[in-house]
Structures are given as C-alpha cells and as structure tokens.
mmCIF file of C-alpha atoms and ligand atoms in Angstrom:
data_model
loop_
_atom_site.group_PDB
_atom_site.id
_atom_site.type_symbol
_atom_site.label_atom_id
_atom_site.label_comp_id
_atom_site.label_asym_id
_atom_site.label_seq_id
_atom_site.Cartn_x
_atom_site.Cartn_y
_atom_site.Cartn_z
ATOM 1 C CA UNK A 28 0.000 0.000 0.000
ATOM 2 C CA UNK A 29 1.227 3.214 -1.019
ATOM 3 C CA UNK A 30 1.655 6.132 1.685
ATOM 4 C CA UNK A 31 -0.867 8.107 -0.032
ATOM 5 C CA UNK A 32 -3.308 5.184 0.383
ATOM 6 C CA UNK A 33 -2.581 4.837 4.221
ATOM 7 C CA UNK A 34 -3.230 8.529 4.488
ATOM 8 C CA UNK A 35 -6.573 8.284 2.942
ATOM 9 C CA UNK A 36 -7.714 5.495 5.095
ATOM 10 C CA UNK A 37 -6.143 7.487 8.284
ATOM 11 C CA UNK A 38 -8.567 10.708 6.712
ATOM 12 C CA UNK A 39 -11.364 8.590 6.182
ATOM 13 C CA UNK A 40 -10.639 7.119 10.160
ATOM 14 C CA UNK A 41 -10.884 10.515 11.833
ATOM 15 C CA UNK A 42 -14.355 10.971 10.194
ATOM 16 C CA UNK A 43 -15.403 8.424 12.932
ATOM 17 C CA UNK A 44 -13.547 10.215 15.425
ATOM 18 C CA UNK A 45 -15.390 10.825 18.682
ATOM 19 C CA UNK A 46 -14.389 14.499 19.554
ATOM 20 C CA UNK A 47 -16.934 16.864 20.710
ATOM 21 C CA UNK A 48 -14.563 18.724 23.254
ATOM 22 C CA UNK A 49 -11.790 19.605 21.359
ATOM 23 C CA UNK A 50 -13.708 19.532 17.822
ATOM 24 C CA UNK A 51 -10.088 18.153 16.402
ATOM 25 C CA UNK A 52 -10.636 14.805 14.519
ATOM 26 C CA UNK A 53 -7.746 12.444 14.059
ATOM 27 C CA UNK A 54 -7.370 9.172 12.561
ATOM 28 C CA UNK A 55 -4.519 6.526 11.816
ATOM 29 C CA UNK A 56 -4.099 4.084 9.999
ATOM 30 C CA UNK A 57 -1.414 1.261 10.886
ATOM 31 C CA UNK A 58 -0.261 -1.414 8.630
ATOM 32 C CA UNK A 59 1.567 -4.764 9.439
ATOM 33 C CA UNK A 60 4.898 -6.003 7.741
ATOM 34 C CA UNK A 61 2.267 -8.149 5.723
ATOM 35 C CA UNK A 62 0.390 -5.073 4.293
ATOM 36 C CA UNK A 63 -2.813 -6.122 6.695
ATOM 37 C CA UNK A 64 -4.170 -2.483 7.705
ATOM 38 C CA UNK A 65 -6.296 -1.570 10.484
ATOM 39 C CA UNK A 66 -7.780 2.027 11.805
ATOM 40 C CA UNK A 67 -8.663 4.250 14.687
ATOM 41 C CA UNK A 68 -10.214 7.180 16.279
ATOM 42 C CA UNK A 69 -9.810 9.813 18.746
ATOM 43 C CA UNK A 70 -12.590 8.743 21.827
ATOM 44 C CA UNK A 71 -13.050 11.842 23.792
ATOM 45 C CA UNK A 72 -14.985 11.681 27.290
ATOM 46 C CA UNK A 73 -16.714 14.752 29.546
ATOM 47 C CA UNK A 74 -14.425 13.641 31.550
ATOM 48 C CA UNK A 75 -11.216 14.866 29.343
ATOM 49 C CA UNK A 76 -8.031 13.407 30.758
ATOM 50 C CA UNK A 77 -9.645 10.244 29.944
ATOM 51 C CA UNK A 78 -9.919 10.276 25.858
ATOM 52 C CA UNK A 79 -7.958 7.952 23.696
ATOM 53 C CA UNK A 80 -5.639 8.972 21.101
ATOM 54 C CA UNK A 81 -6.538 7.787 17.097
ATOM 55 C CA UNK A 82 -2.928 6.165 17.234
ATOM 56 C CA UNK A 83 -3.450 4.103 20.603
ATOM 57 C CA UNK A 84 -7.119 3.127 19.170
ATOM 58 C CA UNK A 85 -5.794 2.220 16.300
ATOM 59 C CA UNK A 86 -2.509 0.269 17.630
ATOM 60 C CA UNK A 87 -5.416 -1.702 19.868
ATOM 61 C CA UNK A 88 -7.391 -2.882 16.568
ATOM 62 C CA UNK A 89 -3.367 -3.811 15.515
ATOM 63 C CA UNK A 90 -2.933 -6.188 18.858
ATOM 64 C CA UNK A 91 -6.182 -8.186 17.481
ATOM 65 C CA UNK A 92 -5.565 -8.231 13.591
ATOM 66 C CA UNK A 93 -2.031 -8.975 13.330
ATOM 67 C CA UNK A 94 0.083 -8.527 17.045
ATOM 68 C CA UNK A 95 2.229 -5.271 17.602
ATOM 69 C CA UNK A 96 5.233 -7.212 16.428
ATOM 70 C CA UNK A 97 4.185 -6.567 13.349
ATOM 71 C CA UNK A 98 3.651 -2.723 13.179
ATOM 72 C CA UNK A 99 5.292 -1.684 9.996
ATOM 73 C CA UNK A 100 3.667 1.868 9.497
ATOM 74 C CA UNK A 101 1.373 4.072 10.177
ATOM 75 C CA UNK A 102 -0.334 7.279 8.882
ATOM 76 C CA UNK A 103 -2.032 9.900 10.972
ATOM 77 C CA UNK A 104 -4.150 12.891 9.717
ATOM 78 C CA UNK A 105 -6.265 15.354 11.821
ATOM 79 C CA UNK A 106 -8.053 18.301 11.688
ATOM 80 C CA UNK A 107 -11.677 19.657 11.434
ATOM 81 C CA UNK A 108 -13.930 16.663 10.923
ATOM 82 C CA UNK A 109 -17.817 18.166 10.858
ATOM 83 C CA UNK A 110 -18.032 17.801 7.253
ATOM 84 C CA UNK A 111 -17.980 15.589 4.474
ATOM 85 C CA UNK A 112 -14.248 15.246 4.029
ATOM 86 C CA UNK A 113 -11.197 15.761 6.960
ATOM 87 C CA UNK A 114 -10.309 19.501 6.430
ATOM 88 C CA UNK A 115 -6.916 20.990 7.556
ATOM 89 C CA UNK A 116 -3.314 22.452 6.489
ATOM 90 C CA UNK A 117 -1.331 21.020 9.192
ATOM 91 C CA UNK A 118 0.440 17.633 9.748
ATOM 92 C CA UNK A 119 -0.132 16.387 12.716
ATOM 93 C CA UNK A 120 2.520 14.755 14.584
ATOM 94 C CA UNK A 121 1.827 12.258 17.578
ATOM 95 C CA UNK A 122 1.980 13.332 20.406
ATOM 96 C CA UNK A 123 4.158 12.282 23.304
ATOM 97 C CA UNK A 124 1.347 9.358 24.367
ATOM 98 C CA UNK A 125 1.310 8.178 21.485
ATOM 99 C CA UNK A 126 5.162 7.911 20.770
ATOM 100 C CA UNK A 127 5.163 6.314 23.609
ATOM 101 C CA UNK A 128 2.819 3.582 22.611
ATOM 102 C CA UNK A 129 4.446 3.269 19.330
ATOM 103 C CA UNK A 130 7.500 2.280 20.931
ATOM 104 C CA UNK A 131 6.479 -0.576 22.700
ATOM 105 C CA UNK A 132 5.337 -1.820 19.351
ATOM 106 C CA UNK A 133 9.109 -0.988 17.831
ATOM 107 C CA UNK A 134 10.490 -2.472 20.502
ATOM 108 C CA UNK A 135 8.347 -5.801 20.522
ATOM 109 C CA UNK A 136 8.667 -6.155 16.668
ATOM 110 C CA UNK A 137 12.519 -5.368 16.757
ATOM 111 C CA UNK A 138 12.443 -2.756 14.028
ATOM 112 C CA UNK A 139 12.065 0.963 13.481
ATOM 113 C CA UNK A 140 8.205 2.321 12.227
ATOM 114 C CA UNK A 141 7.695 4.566 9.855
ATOM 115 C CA UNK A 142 4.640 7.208 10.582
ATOM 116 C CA UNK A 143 3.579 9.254 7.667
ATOM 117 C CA UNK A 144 2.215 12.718 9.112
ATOM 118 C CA UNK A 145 -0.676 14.296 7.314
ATOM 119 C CA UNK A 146 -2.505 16.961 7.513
ATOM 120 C CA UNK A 147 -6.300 16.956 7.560
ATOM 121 C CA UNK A 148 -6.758 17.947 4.042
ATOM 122 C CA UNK A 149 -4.558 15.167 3.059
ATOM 123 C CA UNK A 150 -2.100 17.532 1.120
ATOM 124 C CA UNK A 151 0.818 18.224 3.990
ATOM 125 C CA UNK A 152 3.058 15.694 4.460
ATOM 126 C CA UNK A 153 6.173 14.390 6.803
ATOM 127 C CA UNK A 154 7.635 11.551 6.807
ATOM 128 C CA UNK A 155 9.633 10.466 10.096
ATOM 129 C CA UNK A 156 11.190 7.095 11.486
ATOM 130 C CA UNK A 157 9.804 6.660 15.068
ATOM 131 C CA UNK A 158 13.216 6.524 16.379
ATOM 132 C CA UNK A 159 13.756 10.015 15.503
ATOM 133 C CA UNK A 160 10.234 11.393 17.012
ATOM 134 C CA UNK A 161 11.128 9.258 20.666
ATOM 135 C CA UNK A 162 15.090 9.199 21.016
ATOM 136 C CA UNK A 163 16.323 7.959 24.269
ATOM 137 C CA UNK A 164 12.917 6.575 24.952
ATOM 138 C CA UNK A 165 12.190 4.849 28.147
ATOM 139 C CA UNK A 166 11.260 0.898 26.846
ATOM 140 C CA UNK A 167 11.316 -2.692 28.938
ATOM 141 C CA UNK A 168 15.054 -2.277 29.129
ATOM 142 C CA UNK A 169 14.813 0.637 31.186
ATOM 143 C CA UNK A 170 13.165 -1.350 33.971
ATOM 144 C CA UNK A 171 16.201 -3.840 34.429
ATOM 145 C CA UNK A 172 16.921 -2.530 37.515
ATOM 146 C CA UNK A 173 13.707 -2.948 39.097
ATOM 147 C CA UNK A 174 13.503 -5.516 42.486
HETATM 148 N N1 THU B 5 -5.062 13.503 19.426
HETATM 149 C C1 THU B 5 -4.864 12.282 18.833
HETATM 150 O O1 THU B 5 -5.817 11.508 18.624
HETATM 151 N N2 THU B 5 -3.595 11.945 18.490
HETATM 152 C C2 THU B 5 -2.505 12.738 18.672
HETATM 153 O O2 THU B 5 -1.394 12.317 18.446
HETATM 154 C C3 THU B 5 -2.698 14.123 19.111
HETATM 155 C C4 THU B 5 -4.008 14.442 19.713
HETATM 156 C C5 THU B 5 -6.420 13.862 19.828
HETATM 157 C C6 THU B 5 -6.629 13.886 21.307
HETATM 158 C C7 THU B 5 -7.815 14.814 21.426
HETATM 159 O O3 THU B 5 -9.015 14.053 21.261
HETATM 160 C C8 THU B 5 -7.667 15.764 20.248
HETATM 161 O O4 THU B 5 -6.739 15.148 19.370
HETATM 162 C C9 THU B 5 -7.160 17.138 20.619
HETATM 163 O O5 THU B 5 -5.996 17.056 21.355
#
C-alpha cells in the first residue's frame, strides 16, 4: 500500500472520530509487515483526561488483527472533521502518548516504524522514522533494575 493510500484510510478514520470537546478529529491508519491495515479514532470523554488517542485506538485494533510485532507503518491525519471530508493544512505529529505507545510496538517487533504525518486535508506531508520522534525513549530495558 502506497503512503498516499494509508493517508486516505487514516482521513477517512478521523471521520469516525469521537471528539466533541476539542472539535479536532484524528485518525490513523497502521499497517503490518504483511500489508494487513487496520484504523482508529480519537474517543473523547466529559471527563477529558480520559480520551484515547486515534494512534493508541488504532494500535489496539493492531494487537487483534495482526500482534504489535508486526507494526510496519502508520499514517495519521487530523483536523476539522464536521463535514464531508477531513479539512486541515497542518500535519499532525503524535503526540508524546502516542510515541510512547508506538514504541512498545518498535520495541516488541525489533524494528524501526515509519509514521507518515498528514494533515487533515490530506495535502501536507512528513515523513519520520519513530526513532527520531522518541530518542532515548524509556522501553522494557529501562526497567532492568527494578527488584
Ligand atoms: N489527538 C490524537 O488523537 N492523536 C494525537 O497524536 C494528538 C491528539 C487527539 C486527542 C484529542 O481528542 C484531540 O486530538 C485534541 O488534542
């Protein structure tokens, strides 16, 4: 699958997204090492610290298609999501959370992921290796010296 595809299946994601708080849609789309592709949301909640990322929904659908061993890449878009198609001029990034979350995966599958950054309107992109978005990140090795 071509980036351009991913990105239109993270677009057409964040049209389901859940966000009536922060009115800021965002989907992603992750696909295996096999090409297998599943999606996800943003889930907001009135209570706020409690919504869920589009990445970590999505890297959830991931554990049950395919295992996040096999995280190969992933496309996120955002932006304003009240109409017909995603609309916006920025790429979004993941944020810390999610980077986070993405590691694990990385780490479990032994290789780098690649995460395509789009903007809502589909037109912006960046291209980044996760490594470079979480350097020095804390992962399982970190907790060697616990008792
Ligand atoms: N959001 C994501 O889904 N992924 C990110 O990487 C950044 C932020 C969501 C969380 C919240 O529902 C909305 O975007 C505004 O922060």
């Amino acid at each position: 699958m071509t980036d351009d595809e991913l990105i239109a299946l993270a677009r057409a994601a964040a049209l389901k997204a859940y966000a009536p708080y922060s009115r800021f849609s965002v989907g992603c789309a992750v696909m295996s090492v096999n090409g297998e592709v599943v999606t996800g949301a943003n889930l907001e909640n009135a209570c706020y610290r409690l919504g869920l990322c589009a990445e970590q929904s999505a890297l959830t659908a991931a554990q049950h298609a395919f295992g996040l061993a096999k995280v190969a890449r992933v496309a996120v878009a955002g932006g304003d999501g009240s109409g017909a198609e995603l609309k916006g001029e920025a790429p979004v990034t993941p944020c810390g959370g999610c980077r986070q979350a993405l590691l694990e995966a990385s780490l479990l599958g032994g290789r780098d992921i690649e995460v395509v950054c789009a903007s809502g309107d589909g037109a912006a992109v960046e291209r980044h290796q996760l490594s470079a978005l979480i350097p020095h990140g804390f992962g399982p090795a970190a907790l060697g010296d616990s008792g």
